[in-house]
Amino acid sequence: MRRSNIHFLLVFSTFVLVAGVANAQLSPEYADWADGPAGYLLTKNERKEWGSISTDAEAKEFIDLFWARRNPNPDTSFNTFKAEFDAKVRYAEENFSYPGHSGAVTDRARVLILMGRPEAIQNKTPDQTVPGLGTGAGGTDQVQGASQIWFYNPDKLPDGFKIKGNQLYFMFYEEKLNSNNFILDRSARESFKGLSALTEAPEVYLLHPDLKEVPKPVSIVGGRSASADHLAWLGQNAPFNETARVRAELGVTDGVSRPLWVHIELPPEAPAVGFFAGQVRSAAGEVLSNFEVDTVPVDGQYGKAYHLSFPLVPGTYTVEVVGGAAAAALVTETIEIEVTEVADEGTWMSPLWLGVSVTPNEQAKIGEPFTFGGWHLVPVTGPDVTRENEIVFFGFVVRPAMNAEGAIALTAKIRVRKDGKSMGRPLTMPVDASQILGDLYMYGSSIGLSGLPEAGSYEFEFEITETTSETSTEVSLPLDVSD
């Protein structure tokens, strides 16, 4: 028996030594990657594979495939899972760090990354005991520092978790008062269910385990790789370039990411666009992805309109688009855009989108262009309207504050000017908010133009305020109103 134990120890030590030697050949960019926050997501097989990697090229290939296997849409260049991971890491760095130690590699960071934001957090001061969870009795252990209990609802976790009961929690004890170093309790009987969930989490997030190589990126969800013939049309002087009306704006998806939404509207005399194709370039000019997609037109303010959505990570891009029919380009467009993320703390309000019409679309998915919940907006693209029109406005709010009644209080204030002169007091009205996903809410309403006293040139100023946090967003709209 002793010889067997010695043999096992030698084999294990040899494996650790070989893995260590292999990784020791990596540059600093990759050598400690598995020891950072991404390491929490490694499965046992992946950790073993990582231990055998010896070159930077192999490491980069491994990491690229690692994230692609967790991308809900691996055919797209934008990885929503990776974006959420990066946001969690930033939050951990800002809130969980303590002297000499990164907040992204702490016990609280591990739970945040693997389980997400808790439903609730209970904080205890050093002079309090931690109550016996699941019972009415109080605990008896006096803590030396503060303590926290993070609560989760198992029903709101990804489907792959197999957690019994209606509550999951993690207990953290501060190592020393005011140190901000909170240690996860691994000894209490009540903690075992949470520890088990942490163990199974890496397998839960491995969505595409059989993926052997990173798919060639396609710029648009549901699109396909563009043909070389259609890419050759990019930048051409197409017949409707001068008369097309184009809106390119950053939208909102999950409360973190901001895709590029594009509205392209052609004049009534233009033939129908059969497809759009194009490519996305980095700030350095490198082609990151391309796409081709069949079109579904909507009725715009003046003619047929087409909507595209590009899920992009933060950065600066050039997006080149061509719309064609048969064997000819009808319109080409080049868009320069800097993509930012939603702020990861506090109440955040999106820009306000204004439209001339809105249609219900209960099948719409989060992130689809100019879509707010189950409503699809047709943006305003020009000043010419009639008094029979109405102006629709929509927006998003992330992490809204709750008022004393536990509700979200949004107020719209609309000012109207004619020929530069104010037309009485602003119109003020409450606006309802609806939850879309987690901390993400949408709101919308409209105003009719029939109440204007006469035709003419007007300027409308829309201001939406979340009154509890006093966060607001505003936009102006000039209109030439006719009868």
Short mmCIF file of C-alpha atoms in Angstrom, two decimals:
data_model
loop_
_atom_site.label_atom_id
_atom_site.label_comp_id
_atom_site.label_asym_id
_atom_site.label_seq_id
_atom_site.Cartn_x
_atom_site.Cartn_y
_atom_site.Cartn_z
CA MET A 1 0.00 0.00 0.00
CA ARG A 2 2.83 2.36 0.82
CA ARG A 3 4.47 1.75 -2.57
CA SER A 4 1.14 2.55 -4.31
CA ASN A 5 0.82 5.81 -2.41
CA ILE A 6 4.37 6.76 -3.26
CA HIS A 7 3.76 5.89 -6.91
CA PHE A 8 0.61 8.07 -6.99
CA LEU A 9 2.46 10.93 -5.34
CA LEU A 10 5.25 10.70 -7.90
CA VAL A 11 2.81 10.63 -10.81
CA PHE A 12 0.86 13.60 -9.45
CA SER A 13 4.03 15.55 -8.74
CA THR A 14 5.30 14.82 -12.22
CA PHE A 15 2.03 16.11 -13.75
CA VAL A 16 2.19 19.32 -11.73
CA LEU A 17 5.84 19.77 -12.64
CA VAL A 18 5.20 19.21 -16.35
CA ALA A 19 2.23 21.60 -16.34
CA GLY A 20 4.23 24.19 -14.49
CA VAL A 21 7.16 23.91 -16.88
CA ALA A 22 4.83 24.13 -19.89
CA ASN A 23 3.08 27.28 -18.64
CA ALA A 24 6.41 28.77 -17.54
CA GLN A 25 7.27 29.19 -21.22
CA LEU A 26 4.34 31.56 -21.77
CA SER A 27 4.71 35.33 -21.85
CA PRO A 28 3.33 37.40 -18.94
CA GLU A 29 0.21 38.10 -21.04
CA TYR A 30 -0.83 34.44 -20.78
CA ALA A 31 1.20 32.78 -18.01
CA ASP A 32 -1.18 33.69 -15.17
CA TRP A 33 -4.42 33.69 -17.16
CA ALA A 34 -5.84 30.58 -15.46
CA ASP A 35 -5.02 32.03 -12.03
CA GLY A 36 -7.11 35.12 -12.78
CA PRO A 37 -10.89 35.53 -12.72
CA ALA A 38 -11.36 33.54 -15.97
CA GLY A 39 -9.97 30.54 -14.12
CA TYR A 40 -13.18 30.30 -12.11
CA LEU A 41 -14.92 29.23 -15.33
CA LEU A 42 -12.48 26.48 -16.32
CA THR A 43 -13.86 22.94 -16.29
CA LYS A 44 -11.65 20.12 -15.02
CA ASN A 45 -10.87 19.01 -18.57
CA GLU A 46 -10.07 22.55 -19.69
CA ARG A 47 -7.75 23.12 -16.71
CA LYS A 48 -5.91 19.91 -17.59
CA GLU A 49 -5.62 21.02 -21.22
CA TRP A 50 -4.38 24.46 -20.20
CA GLY A 51 -1.63 22.83 -18.16
CA SER A 52 -0.13 21.33 -21.32
CA ILE A 53 0.03 24.60 -23.28
CA SER A 54 3.56 25.84 -23.90
CA THR A 55 3.41 28.66 -26.50
CA ASP A 56 1.63 31.99 -26.70
CA ALA A 57 0.02 30.94 -29.98
CA GLU A 58 -1.48 27.85 -28.32
CA ALA A 59 -2.62 29.96 -25.36
CA LYS A 60 -4.37 32.50 -27.58
CA GLU A 61 -6.08 29.74 -29.55
CA PHE A 62 -7.21 28.09 -26.30
CA ILE A 63 -8.58 31.33 -24.84
CA ASP A 64 -10.40 32.32 -28.03
CA LEU A 65 -12.08 28.89 -28.16
CA PHE A 66 -12.75 29.04 -24.40
CA TRP A 67 -14.89 32.17 -24.84
CA ALA A 68 -16.50 30.96 -28.08
CA ARG A 69 -17.74 27.83 -26.29
CA ARG A 70 -19.56 30.06 -23.82
CA ASN A 71 -20.95 32.53 -26.36
CA PRO A 72 -24.75 32.19 -26.64
CA ASN A 73 -24.33 33.06 -30.35
CA PRO A 74 -20.87 31.77 -31.34
CA ASP A 75 -21.33 32.86 -34.96
CA THR A 76 -21.35 36.54 -33.92
CA SER A 77 -18.32 38.64 -33.11
CA PHE A 78 -19.99 39.99 -29.96
CA ASN A 79 -20.05 37.63 -26.97
CA THR A 80 -22.69 38.68 -24.46
CA PHE A 81 -21.37 36.20 -21.89
CA LYS A 82 -17.85 37.68 -22.15
CA ALA A 83 -19.25 41.21 -21.88
CA GLU A 84 -21.12 40.30 -18.69
CA PHE A 85 -18.00 38.60 -17.32
CA ASP A 86 -15.90 41.71 -17.98
CA ALA A 87 -18.49 43.88 -16.22
CA LYS A 88 -18.42 41.60 -13.17
CA VAL A 89 -14.62 41.70 -13.08
CA ARG A 90 -14.61 45.49 -13.18
CA TYR A 91 -17.17 45.63 -10.37
CA ALA A 92 -15.11 43.21 -8.28
CA GLU A 93 -11.94 45.23 -8.81
CA GLU A 94 -13.67 48.41 -7.72
CA ASN A 95 -15.51 46.98 -4.71
CA PHE A 96 -13.71 43.86 -3.41
CA SER A 97 -10.03 44.87 -3.57
CA TYR A 98 -7.99 45.27 -0.41
CA PRO A 99 -4.35 46.33 0.12
CA GLY A 100 -2.03 44.19 -1.97
CA HIS A 101 -4.80 42.05 -3.48
CA SER A 102 -6.95 42.29 -6.60
CA GLY A 103 -10.67 42.27 -5.95
CA ALA A 104 -11.23 40.09 -9.05
CA VAL A 105 -9.61 37.06 -7.40
CA THR A 106 -11.44 37.05 -4.07
CA ASP A 107 -14.14 34.77 -2.74
CA ARG A 108 -16.83 37.36 -3.38
CA ALA A 109 -15.59 37.82 -6.95
CA ARG A 110 -15.79 34.07 -7.56
CA VAL A 111 -19.40 33.95 -6.38
CA LEU A 112 -20.32 37.06 -8.38
CA ILE A 113 -18.75 35.66 -11.57
CA LEU A 114 -20.25 32.19 -11.26
CA MET A 115 -23.65 33.01 -9.74
CA GLY A 116 -24.30 36.59 -10.86
CA ARG A 117 -25.57 39.48 -8.78
CA PRO A 118 -27.37 38.32 -5.63
CA GLU A 119 -31.08 38.91 -5.16
CA ALA A 120 -30.33 40.49 -1.78
CA ILE A 121 -27.39 41.09 0.55
CA GLN A 122 -27.63 41.07 4.34
CA ASN A 123 -24.84 42.92 6.14
CA LYS A 124 -23.89 42.28 9.74
CA THR A 125 -21.69 44.46 11.94
CA PRO A 126 -18.97 42.93 14.15
CA ASP A 127 -21.09 43.19 17.29
CA GLN A 128 -23.84 41.08 15.78
CA THR A 129 -24.06 37.32 15.53
CA VAL A 130 -24.89 35.65 12.26
CA PRO A 131 -28.37 34.12 12.59
CA GLY A 132 -28.92 30.45 11.91
CA LEU A 133 -30.09 30.47 8.32
CA GLY A 134 -33.30 28.64 7.60
CA THR A 135 -34.28 28.70 11.26
CA GLY A 136 -35.72 31.21 13.64
CA ALA A 137 -32.90 30.82 16.09
CA GLY A 138 -29.95 33.16 16.30
CA GLY A 139 -26.36 32.00 15.91
CA THR A 140 -23.80 31.98 18.68
CA ASP A 141 -20.50 32.67 16.91
CA GLN A 142 -19.21 36.18 17.47
CA VAL A 143 -17.46 37.50 14.33
CA GLN A 144 -14.27 39.56 14.45
CA GLY A 145 -15.15 41.69 11.44
CA ALA A 146 -18.27 42.38 9.43
CA SER A 147 -20.16 39.62 7.64
CA GLN A 148 -22.33 39.35 4.55
CA ILE A 149 -24.94 36.88 3.38
CA TRP A 150 -25.74 36.79 -0.34
CA PHE A 151 -29.14 35.38 -1.28
CA TYR A 152 -30.13 33.86 -4.63
CA ASN A 153 -33.35 32.52 -6.09
CA PRO A 154 -32.52 29.17 -7.77
CA ASP A 155 -35.41 29.67 -10.22
CA LYS A 156 -33.62 32.71 -11.70
CA LEU A 157 -30.30 30.95 -12.27
CA PRO A 158 -29.38 29.40 -15.66
CA ASP A 159 -31.22 26.17 -16.44
CA GLY A 160 -28.15 23.97 -16.02
CA PHE A 161 -28.02 24.42 -12.24
CA LYS A 162 -29.60 21.58 -10.30
CA ILE A 163 -30.45 23.22 -7.01
CA LYS A 164 -33.19 22.00 -4.73
CA GLY A 165 -35.25 24.34 -2.61
CA ASN A 166 -36.29 27.93 -3.08
CA GLN A 167 -33.23 29.69 -1.69
CA LEU A 168 -29.47 29.62 -2.10
CA TYR A 169 -27.06 31.67 -0.06
CA PHE A 170 -23.37 32.31 0.58
CA MET A 171 -21.92 33.53 3.87
CA PHE A 172 -18.79 35.69 3.98
CA TYR A 173 -16.80 36.70 7.07
CA GLU A 174 -14.43 39.65 7.10
CA GLU A 175 -10.95 38.44 8.04
CA LYS A 176 -10.26 41.60 10.04
CA LEU A 177 -12.41 44.61 10.81
CA ASN A 178 -12.39 47.15 7.94
CA SER A 179 -10.00 45.00 5.87
CA ASN A 180 -12.58 44.40 3.08
CA ASN A 181 -11.20 40.85 2.83
CA PHE A 182 -14.30 38.68 3.07
CA ILE A 183 -13.77 34.91 3.24
CA LEU A 184 -16.42 32.48 2.02
CA ASP A 185 -17.66 30.17 4.78
CA ARG A 186 -16.88 26.61 3.67
CA SER A 187 -17.49 24.83 6.94
CA ALA A 188 -21.09 25.47 7.97
CA ARG A 189 -23.60 22.83 6.98
CA GLU A 190 -25.82 25.50 5.44
CA SER A 191 -23.02 26.44 3.03
CA PHE A 192 -22.73 23.05 1.32
CA LYS A 193 -25.47 23.73 -1.24
CA GLY A 194 -23.81 26.95 -2.31
CA LEU A 195 -20.39 25.30 -2.58
CA SER A 196 -21.93 22.57 -4.71
CA ALA A 197 -23.42 25.19 -7.04
CA LEU A 198 -20.01 26.84 -7.44
CA THR A 199 -18.50 23.48 -8.37
CA GLU A 200 -21.05 22.75 -11.09
CA ALA A 201 -21.13 26.32 -12.50
CA PRO A 202 -18.22 25.93 -15.00
CA GLU A 203 -20.04 23.06 -16.73
CA VAL A 204 -23.29 25.06 -16.77
CA TYR A 205 -21.73 27.92 -18.72
CA LEU A 206 -20.01 25.60 -21.22
CA LEU A 207 -22.70 25.93 -23.90
CA HIS A 208 -20.82 24.43 -26.85
CA PRO A 209 -18.43 21.75 -25.52
CA ASP A 210 -18.04 20.11 -28.94
CA LEU A 211 -16.88 23.30 -30.66
CA LYS A 212 -13.40 22.60 -32.05
CA GLU A 213 -12.54 25.96 -33.60
CA VAL A 214 -13.72 29.54 -33.32
CA PRO A 215 -16.39 30.16 -36.00
CA LYS A 216 -15.68 32.84 -38.55
CA PRO A 217 -17.49 35.92 -37.19
CA VAL A 218 -20.69 37.07 -38.81
CA SER A 219 -21.52 40.68 -37.93
CA ILE A 220 -25.28 40.23 -37.51
CA VAL A 221 -27.26 37.61 -35.59
CA GLY A 222 -29.06 35.42 -38.12
CA GLY A 223 -26.83 36.58 -40.97
CA ARG A 224 -24.40 34.63 -43.13
CA SER A 225 -20.95 35.24 -44.57
CA ALA A 226 -21.01 37.86 -47.31
CA SER A 227 -20.21 36.95 -50.89
CA ALA A 228 -17.08 38.47 -52.42
CA ASP A 229 -19.16 39.95 -55.25
CA HIS A 230 -21.37 41.90 -52.85
CA LEU A 231 -18.45 43.06 -50.71
CA ALA A 232 -16.94 44.50 -53.87
CA TRP A 233 -19.89 46.93 -54.04
CA LEU A 234 -18.97 48.60 -50.73
CA GLY A 235 -18.18 52.28 -51.15
CA GLN A 236 -19.69 52.53 -54.62
CA ASN A 237 -21.60 55.62 -55.65
CA ALA A 238 -24.98 53.87 -55.66
CA PRO A 239 -28.09 55.56 -57.12
CA PHE A 240 -29.85 56.30 -53.80
CA ASN A 241 -26.88 57.38 -51.69
CA GLU A 242 -27.91 61.05 -51.79
CA THR A 243 -31.60 60.52 -50.99
CA ALA A 244 -31.37 57.72 -48.40
CA ARG A 245 -32.05 58.73 -44.80
CA VAL A 246 -29.79 56.93 -42.33
CA ARG A 247 -29.89 56.83 -38.53
CA ALA A 248 -27.05 55.05 -36.70
CA GLU A 249 -27.28 54.95 -32.90
CA LEU A 250 -26.17 52.81 -29.98
CA GLY A 251 -29.05 50.72 -28.65
CA VAL A 252 -29.39 48.63 -25.50
CA THR A 253 -29.58 44.86 -25.04
CA ASP A 254 -29.19 43.34 -21.58
CA GLY A 255 -28.49 46.38 -19.44
CA VAL A 256 -24.74 46.09 -20.13
CA SER A 257 -24.15 45.90 -23.87
CA ARG A 258 -24.92 48.54 -26.50
CA PRO A 259 -25.30 47.29 -30.08
CA LEU A 260 -25.17 49.58 -33.10
CA TRP A 261 -28.69 50.09 -34.48
CA VAL A 262 -28.96 51.27 -38.08
CA HIS A 263 -32.08 52.61 -39.83
CA ILE A 264 -31.81 53.00 -43.62
CA GLU A 265 -34.81 54.55 -45.37
CA LEU A 266 -35.07 54.91 -49.14
CA PRO A 267 -37.37 57.29 -51.06
CA PRO A 268 -40.73 55.98 -52.37
CA GLU A 269 -39.45 55.64 -55.94
CA ALA A 270 -36.63 53.26 -54.95
CA PRO A 271 -37.06 49.54 -55.70
CA ALA A 272 -37.17 47.13 -52.77
CA VAL A 273 -33.82 46.16 -51.29
CA GLY A 274 -33.33 42.39 -51.47
CA PHE A 275 -30.37 42.05 -49.12
CA PHE A 276 -27.81 43.95 -47.11
CA ALA A 277 -24.14 43.00 -46.94
CA GLY A 278 -21.09 44.57 -45.42
CA GLN A 279 -18.20 44.34 -43.01
CA VAL A 280 -16.95 45.73 -39.71
CA ARG A 281 -13.42 47.14 -39.42
CA SER A 282 -11.39 47.96 -36.34
CA ALA A 283 -9.88 51.38 -35.72
CA ALA A 284 -6.68 50.00 -37.28
CA GLY A 285 -8.54 48.99 -40.43
CA GLU A 286 -8.56 45.22 -39.78
CA VAL A 287 -11.68 43.42 -41.05
CA LEU A 288 -13.25 41.89 -37.93
CA SER A 289 -16.37 40.36 -39.46
CA ASN A 290 -18.69 40.50 -42.43
CA PHE A 291 -22.32 39.68 -43.08
CA GLU A 292 -25.09 39.23 -45.56
CA VAL A 293 -28.75 39.15 -44.59
CA ASP A 294 -32.10 39.13 -46.38
CA THR A 295 -34.27 42.17 -45.76
CA VAL A 296 -37.62 42.70 -44.06
CA PRO A 297 -38.82 46.25 -44.86
CA VAL A 298 -41.02 48.39 -42.64
CA ASP A 299 -43.01 51.49 -43.53
CA GLY A 300 -40.83 54.48 -42.73
CA GLN A 301 -41.68 58.15 -42.48
CA TYR A 302 -41.13 58.68 -46.22
CA GLY A 303 -40.51 55.29 -47.86
CA LYS A 304 -39.48 51.72 -47.13
CA ALA A 305 -37.06 51.38 -44.23
CA TYR A 306 -34.69 48.62 -43.15
CA HIS A 307 -33.22 47.90 -39.74
CA LEU A 308 -29.88 46.31 -38.84
CA SER A 309 -28.29 45.56 -35.47
CA PHE A 310 -24.55 45.04 -34.93
CA PRO A 311 -23.56 43.55 -31.54
CA LEU A 312 -20.12 45.03 -30.84
CA VAL A 313 -17.80 45.15 -27.85
CA PRO A 314 -16.63 48.59 -26.68
CA GLY A 315 -14.26 50.19 -29.16
CA THR A 316 -14.05 52.29 -32.32
CA TYR A 317 -15.30 50.81 -35.59
CA THR A 318 -16.00 51.50 -39.23
CA VAL A 319 -19.13 49.72 -40.47
CA GLU A 320 -19.56 49.47 -44.24
CA VAL A 321 -22.98 48.53 -45.62
CA VAL A 322 -24.44 47.93 -49.07
CA GLY A 323 -28.10 47.32 -49.90
CA GLY A 324 -28.74 45.65 -53.23
CA ALA A 325 -31.31 44.07 -55.49
CA ALA A 326 -30.75 41.70 -58.40
CA ALA A 327 -27.28 42.46 -59.73
CA ALA A 328 -26.88 46.07 -58.61
CA ALA A 329 -26.17 48.12 -55.49
CA LEU A 330 -28.96 50.53 -54.52
CA VAL A 331 -27.40 52.26 -51.52
CA THR A 332 -24.06 52.20 -49.71
CA GLU A 333 -23.20 53.69 -46.35
CA THR A 334 -20.08 53.99 -44.18
CA ILE A 335 -20.59 54.54 -40.45
CA GLU A 336 -17.90 55.58 -37.97
CA ILE A 337 -18.95 54.63 -34.45
CA GLU A 338 -17.47 54.48 -30.96
CA VAL A 339 -19.20 51.80 -28.88
CA THR A 340 -19.49 52.28 -25.13
CA GLU A 341 -21.10 50.22 -22.38
CA VAL A 342 -23.85 51.01 -19.92
CA ALA A 343 -22.42 52.37 -16.66
CA ASP A 344 -22.13 49.48 -14.19
CA GLU A 345 -23.28 51.39 -11.10
CA GLY A 346 -26.16 53.68 -10.22
CA THR A 347 -29.19 54.57 -12.29
CA TRP A 348 -28.45 54.89 -16.00
CA MET A 349 -30.83 56.23 -18.63
CA SER A 350 -30.42 55.63 -22.35
CA PRO A 351 -30.80 58.28 -25.00
CA LEU A 352 -34.40 58.98 -25.93
CA TRP A 353 -35.64 57.57 -29.24
CA LEU A 354 -38.34 59.47 -31.14
CA GLY A 355 -40.52 57.94 -33.82
CA VAL A 356 -43.47 58.57 -36.08
CA SER A 357 -45.06 55.18 -35.49
CA VAL A 358 -44.72 52.03 -33.43
CA THR A 359 -46.01 48.50 -34.01
CA PRO A 360 -46.41 45.61 -31.57
CA ASN A 361 -44.03 42.69 -31.97
CA GLU A 362 -44.44 40.18 -29.17
CA GLN A 363 -41.86 37.85 -30.76
CA ALA A 364 -39.10 40.48 -30.69
CA LYS A 365 -35.87 39.51 -28.97
CA ILE A 366 -33.78 41.69 -26.69
CA GLY A 367 -31.34 43.78 -28.70
CA GLU A 368 -33.26 43.77 -31.97
CA PRO A 369 -32.96 47.19 -33.62
CA PHE A 370 -35.29 49.93 -32.37
CA THR A 371 -37.21 47.39 -30.29
CA PHE A 372 -38.44 48.18 -26.77
CA GLY A 373 -40.00 45.23 -25.07
CA GLY A 374 -42.70 44.13 -27.50
CA TRP A 375 -42.73 47.40 -29.49
CA HIS A 376 -40.89 48.18 -32.73
CA LEU A 377 -40.25 51.88 -33.32
CA VAL A 378 -39.93 53.61 -36.70
CA PRO A 379 -37.59 56.57 -36.01
CA VAL A 380 -38.17 60.14 -37.12
CA THR A 381 -35.84 60.80 -40.06
CA GLY A 382 -36.94 64.30 -41.12
CA PRO A 383 -38.84 67.38 -39.95
CA ASP A 384 -41.85 67.16 -42.27
CA VAL A 385 -45.01 66.00 -40.47
CA THR A 386 -48.68 66.87 -40.37
CA ARG A 387 -51.00 67.65 -37.51
CA GLU A 388 -52.46 64.18 -37.97
CA ASN A 389 -49.16 62.64 -36.85
CA GLU A 390 -48.11 61.75 -33.35
CA ILE A 391 -44.59 61.58 -31.95
CA VAL A 392 -43.73 58.41 -30.08
CA PHE A 393 -40.89 58.29 -27.56
CA PHE A 394 -39.16 55.30 -25.98
CA GLY A 395 -36.13 54.71 -23.80
CA PHE A 396 -34.43 52.37 -21.33
CA VAL A 397 -33.47 52.79 -17.71
CA VAL A 398 -31.02 50.51 -15.88
CA ARG A 399 -31.07 50.02 -12.10
CA PRO A 400 -33.83 52.57 -11.47
CA ALA A 401 -34.24 53.68 -7.87
CA MET A 402 -37.46 52.85 -6.07
CA ASN A 403 -39.54 55.49 -4.34
CA ALA A 404 -41.07 55.18 -0.87
CA GLU A 405 -43.90 53.07 -2.29
CA GLY A 406 -41.45 50.65 -3.88
CA ALA A 407 -42.28 51.84 -7.41
CA ILE A 408 -40.31 53.39 -10.27
CA ALA A 409 -41.30 57.02 -10.76
CA LEU A 410 -40.70 58.43 -14.25
CA THR A 411 -41.88 61.84 -15.38
CA ALA A 412 -41.96 63.25 -18.91
CA LYS A 413 -41.67 67.00 -19.41
CA ILE A 414 -42.29 68.27 -22.95
CA ARG A 415 -41.64 71.88 -23.93
CA VAL A 416 -42.91 73.33 -27.21
CA ARG A 417 -41.52 76.40 -28.98
CA LYS A 418 -42.76 78.07 -32.15
CA ASP A 419 -40.44 80.41 -34.00
CA GLY A 420 -38.20 80.39 -30.92
CA LYS A 421 -40.94 81.40 -28.46
CA SER A 422 -42.21 79.16 -25.68
CA MET A 423 -45.84 78.08 -26.01
CA GLY A 424 -47.01 78.13 -22.42
CA ARG A 425 -46.07 75.78 -19.61
CA PRO A 426 -44.38 72.45 -20.31
CA LEU A 427 -46.59 69.38 -20.60
CA THR A 428 -45.77 67.14 -17.63
CA MET A 429 -47.03 63.58 -17.29
CA PRO A 430 -46.06 60.31 -15.55
CA VAL A 431 -44.61 57.51 -17.66
CA ASP A 432 -44.88 53.81 -16.80
CA ALA A 433 -41.81 51.57 -16.77
CA SER A 434 -41.84 47.85 -17.54
CA GLN A 435 -39.16 45.35 -16.56
CA ILE A 436 -37.50 43.57 -19.48
CA LEU A 437 -34.66 41.64 -17.87
CA GLY A 438 -33.02 41.93 -14.47
CA ASP A 439 -32.13 45.59 -13.88
CA LEU A 440 -33.24 46.64 -17.39
CA TYR A 441 -36.54 48.51 -17.79
CA MET A 442 -38.18 50.25 -20.74
CA TYR A 443 -40.72 53.04 -20.99
CA GLY A 444 -42.64 54.73 -23.75
CA SER A 445 -45.51 57.05 -24.58
CA SER A 446 -46.64 59.46 -27.28
CA ILE A 447 -48.08 62.91 -27.91
CA GLY A 448 -50.41 63.94 -30.72
CA LEU A 449 -49.81 67.01 -32.89
CA SER A 450 -53.48 67.72 -33.51
CA GLY A 451 -53.55 70.12 -30.55
CA LEU A 452 -51.12 72.56 -32.15
CA PRO A 453 -52.86 75.85 -32.94
CA GLU A 454 -51.57 76.13 -36.52
CA ALA A 455 -49.09 74.87 -39.04
CA GLY A 456 -45.52 76.11 -38.84
CA SER A 457 -42.03 75.43 -37.54
CA TYR A 458 -41.86 74.04 -34.02
CA GLU A 459 -39.22 72.69 -31.68
CA PHE A 460 -40.12 69.97 -29.17
CA GLU A 461 -37.91 69.34 -26.15
CA PHE A 462 -38.42 65.99 -24.40
CA GLU A 463 -37.00 65.40 -20.92
CA ILE A 464 -37.53 62.13 -19.01
CA THR A 465 -36.57 62.04 -15.33
CA GLU A 466 -36.36 59.13 -12.91
CA THR A 467 -37.43 61.28 -9.98
CA THR A 468 -36.09 59.22 -7.06
CA SER A 469 -32.46 59.35 -8.21
CA GLU A 470 -33.02 62.57 -10.20
CA THR A 471 -31.42 60.98 -13.27
CA SER A 472 -32.65 62.33 -16.59
CA THR A 473 -32.23 62.22 -20.36
CA GLU A 474 -33.39 64.72 -22.95
CA VAL A 475 -33.55 65.37 -26.68
CA SER A 476 -34.80 68.12 -29.00
CA LEU A 477 -36.79 67.63 -32.21
CA PRO A 478 -37.41 70.36 -34.82
CA LEU A 479 -40.58 69.82 -36.86
CA ASP A 480 -42.17 71.53 -39.85
CA VAL A 481 -45.84 70.88 -39.24
CA SER A 482 -48.35 71.19 -42.06
CA ASP A 483 -52.11 70.73 -42.22
#
